[in-house]
XYZ file of C-alpha atoms in Angstrom:
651
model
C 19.373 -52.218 24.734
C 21.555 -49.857 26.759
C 23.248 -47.143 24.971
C 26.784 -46.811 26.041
C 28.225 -43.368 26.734
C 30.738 -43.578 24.190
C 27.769 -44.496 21.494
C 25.393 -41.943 22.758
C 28.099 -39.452 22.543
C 29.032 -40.130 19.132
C 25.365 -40.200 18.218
C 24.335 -36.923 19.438
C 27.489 -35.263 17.410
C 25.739 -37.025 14.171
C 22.384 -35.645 14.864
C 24.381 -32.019 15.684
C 26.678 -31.800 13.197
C 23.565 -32.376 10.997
C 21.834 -29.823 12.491
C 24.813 -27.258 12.124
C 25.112 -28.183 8.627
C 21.605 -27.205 8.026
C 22.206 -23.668 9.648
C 25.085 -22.994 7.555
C 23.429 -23.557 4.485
C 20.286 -21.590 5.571
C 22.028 -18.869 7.006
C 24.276 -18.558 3.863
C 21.195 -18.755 1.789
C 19.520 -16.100 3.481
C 22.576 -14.114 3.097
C 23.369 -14.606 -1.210
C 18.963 -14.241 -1.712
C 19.126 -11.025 0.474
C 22.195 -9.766 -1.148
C 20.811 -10.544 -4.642
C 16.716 -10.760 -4.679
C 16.515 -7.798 -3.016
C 17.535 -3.680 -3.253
C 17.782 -2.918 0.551
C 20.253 -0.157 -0.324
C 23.097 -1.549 2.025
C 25.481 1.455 2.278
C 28.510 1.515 5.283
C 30.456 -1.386 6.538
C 27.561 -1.695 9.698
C 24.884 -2.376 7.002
C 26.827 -5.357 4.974
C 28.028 -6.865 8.310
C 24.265 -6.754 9.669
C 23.070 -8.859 6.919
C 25.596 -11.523 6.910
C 24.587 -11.775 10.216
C 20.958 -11.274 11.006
C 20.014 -14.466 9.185
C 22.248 -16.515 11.423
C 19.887 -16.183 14.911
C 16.935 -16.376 13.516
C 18.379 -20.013 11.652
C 19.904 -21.283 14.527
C 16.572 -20.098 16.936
C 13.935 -21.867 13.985
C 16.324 -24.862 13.294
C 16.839 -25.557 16.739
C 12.990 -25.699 17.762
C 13.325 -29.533 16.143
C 15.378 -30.349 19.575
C 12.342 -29.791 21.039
C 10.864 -33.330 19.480
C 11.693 -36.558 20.680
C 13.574 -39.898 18.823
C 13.573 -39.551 14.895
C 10.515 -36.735 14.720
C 14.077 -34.300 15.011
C 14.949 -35.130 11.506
C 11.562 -34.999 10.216
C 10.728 -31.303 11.839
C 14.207 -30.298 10.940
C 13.695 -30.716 7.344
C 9.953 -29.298 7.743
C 10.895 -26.329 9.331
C 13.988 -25.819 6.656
C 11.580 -26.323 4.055
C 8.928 -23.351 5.404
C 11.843 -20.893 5.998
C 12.744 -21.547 2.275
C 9.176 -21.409 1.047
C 9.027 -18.273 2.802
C 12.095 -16.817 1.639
C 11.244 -17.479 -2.437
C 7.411 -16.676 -1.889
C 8.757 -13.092 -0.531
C 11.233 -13.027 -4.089
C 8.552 -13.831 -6.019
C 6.489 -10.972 -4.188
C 9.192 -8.538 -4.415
C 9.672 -9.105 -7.952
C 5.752 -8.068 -8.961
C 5.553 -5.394 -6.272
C 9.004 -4.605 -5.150
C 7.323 -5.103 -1.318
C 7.756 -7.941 0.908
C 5.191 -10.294 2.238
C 3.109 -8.838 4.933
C 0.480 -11.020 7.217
C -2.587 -9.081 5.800
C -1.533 -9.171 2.312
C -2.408 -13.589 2.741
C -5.712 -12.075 3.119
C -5.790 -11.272 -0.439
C -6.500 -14.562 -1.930
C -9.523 -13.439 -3.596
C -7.066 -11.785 -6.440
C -4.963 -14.966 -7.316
C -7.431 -16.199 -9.901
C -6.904 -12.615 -11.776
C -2.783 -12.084 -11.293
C -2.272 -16.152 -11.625
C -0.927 -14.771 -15.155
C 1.134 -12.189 -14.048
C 2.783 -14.467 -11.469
C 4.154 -17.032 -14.542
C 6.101 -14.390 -15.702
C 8.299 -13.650 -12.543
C 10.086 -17.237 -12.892
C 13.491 -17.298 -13.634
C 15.541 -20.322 -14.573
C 17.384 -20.421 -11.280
C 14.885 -20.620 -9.318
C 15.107 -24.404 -8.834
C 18.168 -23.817 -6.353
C 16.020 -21.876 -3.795
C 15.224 -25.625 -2.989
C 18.437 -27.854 -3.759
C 19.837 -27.265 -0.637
C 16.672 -29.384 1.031
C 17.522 -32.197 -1.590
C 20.954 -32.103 -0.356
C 19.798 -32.686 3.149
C 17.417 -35.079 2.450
C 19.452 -37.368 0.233
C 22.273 -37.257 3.246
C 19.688 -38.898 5.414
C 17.924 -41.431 2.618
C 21.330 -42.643 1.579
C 22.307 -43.156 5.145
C 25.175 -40.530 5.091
C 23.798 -39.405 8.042
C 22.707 -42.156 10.776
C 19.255 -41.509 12.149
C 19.190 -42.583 15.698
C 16.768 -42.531 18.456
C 18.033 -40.478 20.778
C 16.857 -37.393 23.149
C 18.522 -34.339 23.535
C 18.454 -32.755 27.280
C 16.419 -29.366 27.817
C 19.804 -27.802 29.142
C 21.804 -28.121 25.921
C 18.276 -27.300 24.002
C 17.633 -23.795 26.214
C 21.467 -23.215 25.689
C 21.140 -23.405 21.958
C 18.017 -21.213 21.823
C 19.714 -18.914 24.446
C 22.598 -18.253 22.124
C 20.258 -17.901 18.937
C 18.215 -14.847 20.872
C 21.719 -13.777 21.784
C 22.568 -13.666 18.793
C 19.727 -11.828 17.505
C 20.210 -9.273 20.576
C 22.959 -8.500 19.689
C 21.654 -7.506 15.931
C 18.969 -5.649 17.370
C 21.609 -3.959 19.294
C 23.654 -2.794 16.202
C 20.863 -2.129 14.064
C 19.486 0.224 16.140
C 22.747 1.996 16.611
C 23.170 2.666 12.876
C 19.259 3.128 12.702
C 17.661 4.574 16.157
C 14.065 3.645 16.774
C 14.421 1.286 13.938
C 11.324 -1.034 15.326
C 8.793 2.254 16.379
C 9.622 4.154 13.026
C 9.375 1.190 10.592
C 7.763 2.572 8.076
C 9.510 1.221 5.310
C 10.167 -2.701 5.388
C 12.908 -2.664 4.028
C 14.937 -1.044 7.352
C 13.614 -4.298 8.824
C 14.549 -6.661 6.251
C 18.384 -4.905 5.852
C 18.883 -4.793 9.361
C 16.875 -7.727 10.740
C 16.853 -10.139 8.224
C 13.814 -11.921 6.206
C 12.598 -13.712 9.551
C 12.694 -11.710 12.172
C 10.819 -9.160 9.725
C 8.498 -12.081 9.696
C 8.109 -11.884 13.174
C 8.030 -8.087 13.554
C 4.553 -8.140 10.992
C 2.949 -10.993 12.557
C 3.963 -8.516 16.092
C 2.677 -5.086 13.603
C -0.591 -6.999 12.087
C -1.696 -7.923 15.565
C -1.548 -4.880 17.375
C -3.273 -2.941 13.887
C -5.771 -5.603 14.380
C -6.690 -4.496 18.095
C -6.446 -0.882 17.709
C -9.862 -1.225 16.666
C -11.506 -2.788 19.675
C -9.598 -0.518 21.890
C -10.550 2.474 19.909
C -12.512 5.397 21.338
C -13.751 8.880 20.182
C -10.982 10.412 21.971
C -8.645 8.842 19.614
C -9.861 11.205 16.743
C -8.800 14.575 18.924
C -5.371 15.020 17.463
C -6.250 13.940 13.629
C -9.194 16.604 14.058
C -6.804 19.042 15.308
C -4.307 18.364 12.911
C -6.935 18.339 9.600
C -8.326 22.032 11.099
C -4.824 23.683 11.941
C -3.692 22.680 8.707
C -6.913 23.234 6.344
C -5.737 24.902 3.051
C -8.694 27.324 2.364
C -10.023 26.849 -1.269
C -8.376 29.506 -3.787
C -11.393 32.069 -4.934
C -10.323 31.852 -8.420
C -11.406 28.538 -8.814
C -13.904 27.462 -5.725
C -17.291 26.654 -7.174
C -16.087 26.533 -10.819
C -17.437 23.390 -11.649
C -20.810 23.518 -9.100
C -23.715 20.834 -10.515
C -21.477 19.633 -12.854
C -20.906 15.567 -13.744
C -17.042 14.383 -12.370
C -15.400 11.268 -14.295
C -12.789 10.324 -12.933
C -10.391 7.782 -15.011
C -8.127 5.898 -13.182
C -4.734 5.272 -16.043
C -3.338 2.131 -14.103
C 0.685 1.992 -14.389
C 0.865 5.105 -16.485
C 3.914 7.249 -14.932
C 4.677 10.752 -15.553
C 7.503 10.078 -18.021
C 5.725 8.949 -20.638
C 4.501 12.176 -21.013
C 6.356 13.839 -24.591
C 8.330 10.817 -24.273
C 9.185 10.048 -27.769
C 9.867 6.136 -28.908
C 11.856 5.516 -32.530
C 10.391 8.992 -33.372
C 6.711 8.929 -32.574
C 5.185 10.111 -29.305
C 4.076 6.907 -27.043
C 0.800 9.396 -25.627
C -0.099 11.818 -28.164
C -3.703 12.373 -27.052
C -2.178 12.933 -23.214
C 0.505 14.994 -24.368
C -1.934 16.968 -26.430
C -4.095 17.817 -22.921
C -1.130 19.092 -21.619
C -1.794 22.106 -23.997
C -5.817 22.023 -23.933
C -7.247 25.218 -22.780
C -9.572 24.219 -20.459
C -6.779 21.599 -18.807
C -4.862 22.287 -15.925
C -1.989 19.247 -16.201
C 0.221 18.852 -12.792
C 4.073 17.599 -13.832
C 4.914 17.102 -9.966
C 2.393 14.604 -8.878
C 3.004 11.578 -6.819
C 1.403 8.296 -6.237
C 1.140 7.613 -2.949
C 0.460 3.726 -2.616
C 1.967 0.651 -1.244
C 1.082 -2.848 -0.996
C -2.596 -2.364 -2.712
C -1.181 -0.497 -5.184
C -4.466 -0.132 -7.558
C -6.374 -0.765 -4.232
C -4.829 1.873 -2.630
C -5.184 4.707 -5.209
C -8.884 3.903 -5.040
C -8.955 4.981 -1.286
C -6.857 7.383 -0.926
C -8.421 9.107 -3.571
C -11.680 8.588 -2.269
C -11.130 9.604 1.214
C -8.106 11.629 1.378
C -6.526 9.120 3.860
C -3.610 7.077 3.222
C -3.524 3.086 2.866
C -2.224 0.801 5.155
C 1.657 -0.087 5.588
C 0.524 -3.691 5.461
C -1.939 -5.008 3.228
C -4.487 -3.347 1.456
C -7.822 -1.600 3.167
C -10.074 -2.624 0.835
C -9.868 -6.151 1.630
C -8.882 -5.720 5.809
C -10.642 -2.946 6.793
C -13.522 -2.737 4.014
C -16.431 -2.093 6.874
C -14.899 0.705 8.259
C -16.887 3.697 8.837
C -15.652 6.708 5.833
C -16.546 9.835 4.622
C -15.675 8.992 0.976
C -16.047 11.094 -2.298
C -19.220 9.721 -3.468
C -21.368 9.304 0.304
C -20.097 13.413 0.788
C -21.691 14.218 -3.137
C -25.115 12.109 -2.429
C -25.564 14.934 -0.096
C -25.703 17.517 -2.621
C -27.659 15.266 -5.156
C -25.328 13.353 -7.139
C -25.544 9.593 -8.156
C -22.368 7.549 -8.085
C -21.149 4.553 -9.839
C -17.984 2.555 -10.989
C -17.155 1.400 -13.971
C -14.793 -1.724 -14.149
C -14.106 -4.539 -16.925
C -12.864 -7.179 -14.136
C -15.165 -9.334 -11.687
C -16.688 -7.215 -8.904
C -14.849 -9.475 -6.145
C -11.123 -8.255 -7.322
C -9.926 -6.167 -4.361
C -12.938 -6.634 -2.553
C -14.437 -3.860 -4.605
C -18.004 -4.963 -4.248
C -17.930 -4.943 -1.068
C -15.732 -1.960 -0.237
C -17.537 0.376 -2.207
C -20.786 -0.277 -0.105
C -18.610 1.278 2.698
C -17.497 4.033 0.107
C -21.372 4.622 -0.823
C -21.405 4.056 -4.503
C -24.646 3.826 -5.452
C -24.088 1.388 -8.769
C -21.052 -0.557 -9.084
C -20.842 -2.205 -13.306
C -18.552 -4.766 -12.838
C -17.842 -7.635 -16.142
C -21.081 -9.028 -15.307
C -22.577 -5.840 -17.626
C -20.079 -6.108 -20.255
C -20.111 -8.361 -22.965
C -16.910 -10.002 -22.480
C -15.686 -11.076 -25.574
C -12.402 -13.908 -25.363
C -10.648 -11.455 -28.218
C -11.324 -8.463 -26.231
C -9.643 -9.366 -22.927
C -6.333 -8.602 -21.442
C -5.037 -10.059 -18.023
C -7.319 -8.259 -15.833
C -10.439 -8.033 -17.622
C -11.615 -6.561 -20.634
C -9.646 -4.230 -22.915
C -9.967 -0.794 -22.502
C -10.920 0.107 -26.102
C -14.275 -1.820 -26.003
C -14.451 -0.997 -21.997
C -14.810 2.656 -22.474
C -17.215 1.697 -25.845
C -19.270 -0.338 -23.969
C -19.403 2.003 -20.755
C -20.612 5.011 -22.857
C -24.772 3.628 -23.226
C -24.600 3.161 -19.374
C -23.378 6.642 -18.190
C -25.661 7.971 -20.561
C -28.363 6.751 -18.562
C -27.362 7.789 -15.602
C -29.169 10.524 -13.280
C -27.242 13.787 -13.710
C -25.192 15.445 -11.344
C -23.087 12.125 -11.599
C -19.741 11.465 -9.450
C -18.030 8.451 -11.846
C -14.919 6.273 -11.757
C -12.974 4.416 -14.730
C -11.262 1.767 -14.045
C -8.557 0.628 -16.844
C -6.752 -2.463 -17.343
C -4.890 -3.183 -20.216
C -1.554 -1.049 -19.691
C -0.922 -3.175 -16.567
C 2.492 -5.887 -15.826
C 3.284 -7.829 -17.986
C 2.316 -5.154 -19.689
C 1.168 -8.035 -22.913
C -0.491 -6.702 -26.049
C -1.017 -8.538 -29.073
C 0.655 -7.632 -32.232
C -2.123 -6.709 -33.968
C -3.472 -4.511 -31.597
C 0.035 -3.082 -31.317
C 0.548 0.381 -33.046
C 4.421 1.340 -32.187
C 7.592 -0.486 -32.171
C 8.744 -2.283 -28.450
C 11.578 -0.507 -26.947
C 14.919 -1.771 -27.317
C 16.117 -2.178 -23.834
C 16.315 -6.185 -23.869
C 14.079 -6.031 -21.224
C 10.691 -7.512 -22.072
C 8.635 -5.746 -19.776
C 9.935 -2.234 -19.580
C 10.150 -2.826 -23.613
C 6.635 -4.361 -23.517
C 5.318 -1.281 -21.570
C 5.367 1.597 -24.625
C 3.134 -0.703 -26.560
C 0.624 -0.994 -24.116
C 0.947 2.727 -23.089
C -0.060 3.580 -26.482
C -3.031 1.195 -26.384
C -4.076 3.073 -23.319
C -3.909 6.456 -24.851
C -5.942 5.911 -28.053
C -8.734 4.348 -25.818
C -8.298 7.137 -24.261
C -8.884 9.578 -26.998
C -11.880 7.548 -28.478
C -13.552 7.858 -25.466
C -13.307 11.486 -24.956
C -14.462 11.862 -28.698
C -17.240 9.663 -27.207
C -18.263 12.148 -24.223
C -18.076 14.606 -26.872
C -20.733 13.253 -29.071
C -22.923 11.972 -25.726
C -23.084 15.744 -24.645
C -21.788 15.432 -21.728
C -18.035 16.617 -22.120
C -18.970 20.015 -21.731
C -20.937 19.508 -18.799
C -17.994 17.149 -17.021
C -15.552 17.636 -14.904
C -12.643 15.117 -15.819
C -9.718 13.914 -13.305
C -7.283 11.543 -15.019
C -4.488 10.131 -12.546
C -2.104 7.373 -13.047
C -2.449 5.326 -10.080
C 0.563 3.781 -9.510
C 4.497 2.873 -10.891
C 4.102 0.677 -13.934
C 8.346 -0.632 -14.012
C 9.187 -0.629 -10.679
C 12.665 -0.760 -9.308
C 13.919 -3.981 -10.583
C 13.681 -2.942 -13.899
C 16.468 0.193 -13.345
C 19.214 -0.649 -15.362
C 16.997 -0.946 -18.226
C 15.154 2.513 -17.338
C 18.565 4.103 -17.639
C 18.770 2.887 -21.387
C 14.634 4.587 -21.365
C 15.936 7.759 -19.705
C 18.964 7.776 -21.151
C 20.722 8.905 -17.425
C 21.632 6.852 -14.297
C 18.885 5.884 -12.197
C 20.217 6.636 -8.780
C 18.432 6.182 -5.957
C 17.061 9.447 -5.952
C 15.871 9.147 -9.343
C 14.381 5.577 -9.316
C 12.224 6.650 -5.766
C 11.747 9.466 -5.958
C 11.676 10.769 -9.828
C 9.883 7.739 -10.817
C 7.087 7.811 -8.563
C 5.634 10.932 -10.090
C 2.430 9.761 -12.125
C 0.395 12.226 -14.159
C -2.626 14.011 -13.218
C -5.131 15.705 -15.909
C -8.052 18.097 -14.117
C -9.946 19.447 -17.141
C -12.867 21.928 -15.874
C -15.379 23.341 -18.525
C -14.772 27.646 -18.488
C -10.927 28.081 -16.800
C -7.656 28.600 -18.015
C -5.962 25.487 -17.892
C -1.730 25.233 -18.169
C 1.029 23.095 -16.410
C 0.996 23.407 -12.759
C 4.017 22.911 -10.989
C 2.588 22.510 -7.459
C 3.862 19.009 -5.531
C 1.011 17.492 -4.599
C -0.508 13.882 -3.816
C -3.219 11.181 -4.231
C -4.627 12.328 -1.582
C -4.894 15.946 -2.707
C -6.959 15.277 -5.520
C -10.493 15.102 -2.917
C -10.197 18.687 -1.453
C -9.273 19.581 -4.639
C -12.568 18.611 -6.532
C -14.166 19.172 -4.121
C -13.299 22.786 -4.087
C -13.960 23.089 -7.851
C -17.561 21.719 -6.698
C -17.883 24.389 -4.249
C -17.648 22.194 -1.018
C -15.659 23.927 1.535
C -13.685 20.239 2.707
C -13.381 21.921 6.144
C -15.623 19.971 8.638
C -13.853 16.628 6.998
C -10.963 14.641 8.663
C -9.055 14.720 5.018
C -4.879 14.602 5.335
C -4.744 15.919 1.591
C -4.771 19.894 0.963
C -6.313 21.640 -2.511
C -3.446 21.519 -4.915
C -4.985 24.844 -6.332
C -5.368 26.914 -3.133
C -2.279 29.016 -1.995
C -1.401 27.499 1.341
C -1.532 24.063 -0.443
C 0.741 21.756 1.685
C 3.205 20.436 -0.485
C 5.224 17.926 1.577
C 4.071 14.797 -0.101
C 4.483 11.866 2.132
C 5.310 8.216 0.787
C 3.645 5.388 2.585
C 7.429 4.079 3.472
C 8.229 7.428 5.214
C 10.101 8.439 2.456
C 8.468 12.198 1.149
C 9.300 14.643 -1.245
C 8.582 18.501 -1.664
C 9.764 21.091 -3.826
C 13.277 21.658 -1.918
C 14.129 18.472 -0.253
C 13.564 14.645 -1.055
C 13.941 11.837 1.751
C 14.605 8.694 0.156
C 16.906 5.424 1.631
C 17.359 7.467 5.234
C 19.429 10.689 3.078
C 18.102 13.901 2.608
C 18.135 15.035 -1.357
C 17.941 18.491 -2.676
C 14.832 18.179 -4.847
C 16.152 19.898 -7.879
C 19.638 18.611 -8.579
C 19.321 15.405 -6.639
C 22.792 15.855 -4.441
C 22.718 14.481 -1.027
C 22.193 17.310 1.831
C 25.298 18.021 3.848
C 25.030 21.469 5.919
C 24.165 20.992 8.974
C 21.281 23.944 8.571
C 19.775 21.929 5.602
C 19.719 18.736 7.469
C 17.906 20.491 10.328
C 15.236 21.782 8.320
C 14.733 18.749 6.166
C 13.986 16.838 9.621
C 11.593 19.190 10.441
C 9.419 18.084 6.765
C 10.331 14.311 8.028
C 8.570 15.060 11.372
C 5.222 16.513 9.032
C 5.562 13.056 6.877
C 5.502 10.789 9.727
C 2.562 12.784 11.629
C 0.128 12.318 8.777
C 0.790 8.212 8.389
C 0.454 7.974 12.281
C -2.787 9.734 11.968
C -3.798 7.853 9.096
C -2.993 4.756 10.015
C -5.055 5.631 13.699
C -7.972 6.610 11.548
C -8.142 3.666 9.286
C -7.156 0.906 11.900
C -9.062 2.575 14.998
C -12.282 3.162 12.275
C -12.345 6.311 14.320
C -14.405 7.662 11.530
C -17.661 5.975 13.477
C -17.247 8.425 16.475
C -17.102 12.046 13.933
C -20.169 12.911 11.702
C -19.771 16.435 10.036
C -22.414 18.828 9.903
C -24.757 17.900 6.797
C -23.269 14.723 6.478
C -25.180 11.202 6.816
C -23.075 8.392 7.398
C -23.484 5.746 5.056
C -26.387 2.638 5.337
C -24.267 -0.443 3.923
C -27.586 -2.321 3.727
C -28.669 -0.239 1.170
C -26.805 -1.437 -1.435
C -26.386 -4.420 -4.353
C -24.469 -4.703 -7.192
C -25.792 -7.762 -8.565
C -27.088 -7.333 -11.794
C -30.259 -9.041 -10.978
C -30.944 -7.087 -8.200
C -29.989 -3.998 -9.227
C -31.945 -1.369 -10.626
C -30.228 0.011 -13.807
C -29.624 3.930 -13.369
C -32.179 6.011 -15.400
């Protein structure tokens, strides 16, 4: 039957006006979720105009790719594609409310871990939730009840290009502004949310898939001249170990104890009169201590992950993802392959299954010579928390296996029980919640304590081993426990407003213990990072780190740099803080305003964003494969298993 003009033309204004109706409720979707769901840390009139608008093309561009199907399949891929763009949208909520991050491509990679943080994930629902998705019910009930006629019809490629013209226009345009209120937004996007703010949720989509690609080829096009300027950069900028203390701690054992989610301000923090950390506050005072009160964590989206490596290699992680599970058979130089040169036997201890974080894989790369995973713990149903086995019978049941290990020993602690949602049953409980009304950040002091009496029992444990005098000991926290989300109830905690400065800058310090058998030990004021803490023991070992491409510097030597870069490109030193694109002084946390201030603080900015280009070119490039240092043997993956069964047991 022939259509007549007049029918067709009413027709095609159904299917549009449809299709408009479906990019106003996306686009003002977008807008209320990015308003609310997220802190982007919108400040001038640019900034709020920019993200009413960036969702807009990117709607009207996705949206309008159902023209491209023919007859009724318009509808149908109309409603698919509005139903991924929401999908993505609350996944990247749900994200940002566990990790305060947003969605990257590499971080899908990481399926191995939803098995253990399934738990964790419940716990992010909020009631509301359900209208992420009403708006597709809305537009699905207009076309089952017929309040919108489906008809057969084909839309012409001119009116099609047209609408996808104006979309990219649109989105131009954006670009356009964006990078007038932030230059070189896309070649300087190290924090994602610039892209997010300025862009919107799907063109930062888009910008990752663009990011994750080219990280993904570095590698193939990769060659040893690549490694010139890091190599340059590591030499010119070596701190030389301090005399006092280089060699301190030669042959001795190192444990290292990784105190997941504990931050700095727990320390002397004091909860309806009782100390949270009593045996941690107490090593702030132990004479053979040395207890740093301006330490940062230096981790994004692999957060535990991440401390791992960049402690281990003093390199930063990725911007995207984690490098434990996309780039875990790189070539390194890590902690325990540079200490099997001098005799030592490695190992990590860890209450959770061995394929968490791609740990027993990773660490093959790493050179760990025994990896004791839950598979050698008796795991007990009482006895575990979220991530694996409590760290009160962890550290019990880890004592009888470092015992038998081959000394000198390099050996890492991995604790799980003070980690989000931060749950701890009342019995084990041994202090009050806090009374914020927040259940996690109130949750989070109970667990804290639970952390620190494990803690203590195992130290009294090393003690009556024998080998706490004969041990070096590095406690670090490893990353934020109450991230950002949770600020108005830290300002009840801290009893102060959580600005900005405070909540990224402040908040990111974690604590870091160094206790060394024979020196003086004190607070240490020093800035430093995660990926200080390698030259440092290494130092105390009496391995000069100089031959090694490490970004970090020896906290305790006296040119010790002490810019301390975030993985964002925010950084912090002693006199100036970058956080949110302002300039902070570091003590009194006022925003920078002479013009001489400014000019030196972009001077630290430039050092900040040199050593996560060079990172990044060293971990994505593996450049490491074309540089072997003198009296170093790169490390034989083949030579190791961690399987229980076919794994010798250390002796």
């Amino acid at each position: 039957m022939k259509i007549s003009s007049k029918t067709k033309h009413r027709t095609i204004n159904n299917y549009i006006s449809f299709f408009f109706l479906a990019v106003v409720l996306l686009w003002l979707k977008t807008y209320i979720v990015q308003l609310t769901q997220f802190d982007l840390g919108v400040g001038n009139t640019l900034q709020q105009i920019l993200l009413f608008l960036n969702p807009l093309g990117s709607s009207l561009f996705f949206l309008g790719l159902a023209f491209l199907f023919k007859g009724r399949k318009k509808y149908i891929w109309l409603i698919i594609i509005y139903f991924l763009l929401t999908f993505l949208l609350f996944a990247n909520v749900m994200f940002y409310r566990f990790f305060n991050d947003f969605i990257t491509l590499p971080t899908l990679f990481q399926t191995q871990n939803f098995g253990d943080v399934s738990g964790s994930i419940v716990t992010l629902f909020k009631p509301y939730d359900f209208l992420f998705f009403l708006d597709i019910l809305v537009l699905i009930g207009l076309l089952v009840f017929r309040f919108v006629k489906i008809e057969n019809i084909n839309i012409g490629r001119r009116k099609i290009a047209a609408l996808l013209c104006l979309a990219l226009g649109i989105s131009a345009l954006n670009l356009a502004l964006a990078e007038a209120d932030r230059p070189q937004l896309l070649t300087r996007g190290f924090d994602r949310n610039y892209i997010v703010k300025y862009l919107g949720m799907y063109n930062y989509t888009i910008y990752d898939a663009v990011q994750s690609t080219r990280a993904s080829a570095q590698r193939v096009l990769a060659d040893s001249d690549d490694l010139t300027e890091t190599i340059n950069f590591t030499r010119s900028n070596h701190a030389e170990p301090n005399p006092e203390y280089f060699g301190v701690g030669k042959g001795m054992n190192v444990i290292l104890v990784h105190l997941e989610s504990i931050q700095e301000f727990l320390i002397d923090y004091e909860l309806h009169g009782e100390e949270v950390t009593p045996f941690l506050n107490s090593l702030t005072m132990e004479e053979n201590t040395l207890y740093f009160d301006n330490f940062f964590h230096q981790t994004a989206q692999g957060k535990t992950a991440d401390a791992e490596f960049i402690l281990s290699n003093s390199l930063l992680g990725l911007p995207q993802g984690s490098v434990f599970t996309i780039k875990g058979l790189n070539t390194y130089q890590a902690a325990p392959a540079i200490l099997d040169q001098q005799g030592y036997t490695s190992a990590v201890f860890h209450g959770n299954t061995g394929s968490f974080w791609n740990r027993d894989e990773v660490y093959k790369s790493l050179g760990y010579d025994y990896f004791f995973d839950s598979s050698y713990y008796e795991m007990i149903p009482d006895q575990l928390a979220d991530y694996g086995l409590m760290d009160k019978p962890f550290f019990e049941q880890s004592i009888p296996m470092l015992e038998t290990m081959q000394q000198p020993f390099y050996s890492k602690f991995i604790t799980v029980t003070h980690h989000y949602p931060f749950s701890m049953d009342p019995d084990e409980a041994t202090i009050e919640r806090h009374t914020t009304g927040n259940k996690s950040v109130d949750n989070y002091f109970q667990t804290a304590r639970y952390a620190d009496e494990a803690l203590e029992q195992f130290f009294a444990d090393l003690k009556e081993s024998g080998l706490y005098d004969n041990s070096i000991i590095v406690m670090y926290g490893d990353h934020y426990g109450i991230s950002q989300n949770h600020n108005k109830a830290m300002e009840t905690v801290l009893e102060k407003e959580v600005t900005p400065f405070v909540s990224k800058a402040e908040l990111q310090r974690v604590p870091l213990f160094v206790r060394v058998p024979g020196i003086e030990g004190g607070v240490n004021h020093e800035y430093g990072g995660q990926m200080d803490i390698l030259p440092t023991l290494l130092h105390l070992l009496g391995i000069n780190t100089k031959d090694y491409v490490q970004l970090g510097t020896d906290l305790l030597a006296e040119n010790h740099d002490e810019i301390v870069p975030f993985r964002n490109g925010d950084f912090v030193s002693p006199t100036i803080t970058f956080v949110d694109g302002n300039f902070y002084d570091s003590k009194t946390g006022r925003l920078l305003e002479e013009e001489a201030q400014i000019e030196r603080a972009k001077k630290y900015q430039e050092i900040a964003e040199q050593k996560l280009e060079l990172s990044d070119q060293v971990v994505n490039g593996d450049l490491l494969r074309f540089y072997t240092p003198e009296n170093f043997t790169p490390v034989d993956r083949s030579l190791f298993n961690y399987h229980p069964s076919q794994n010798d047991f250390p002796n």
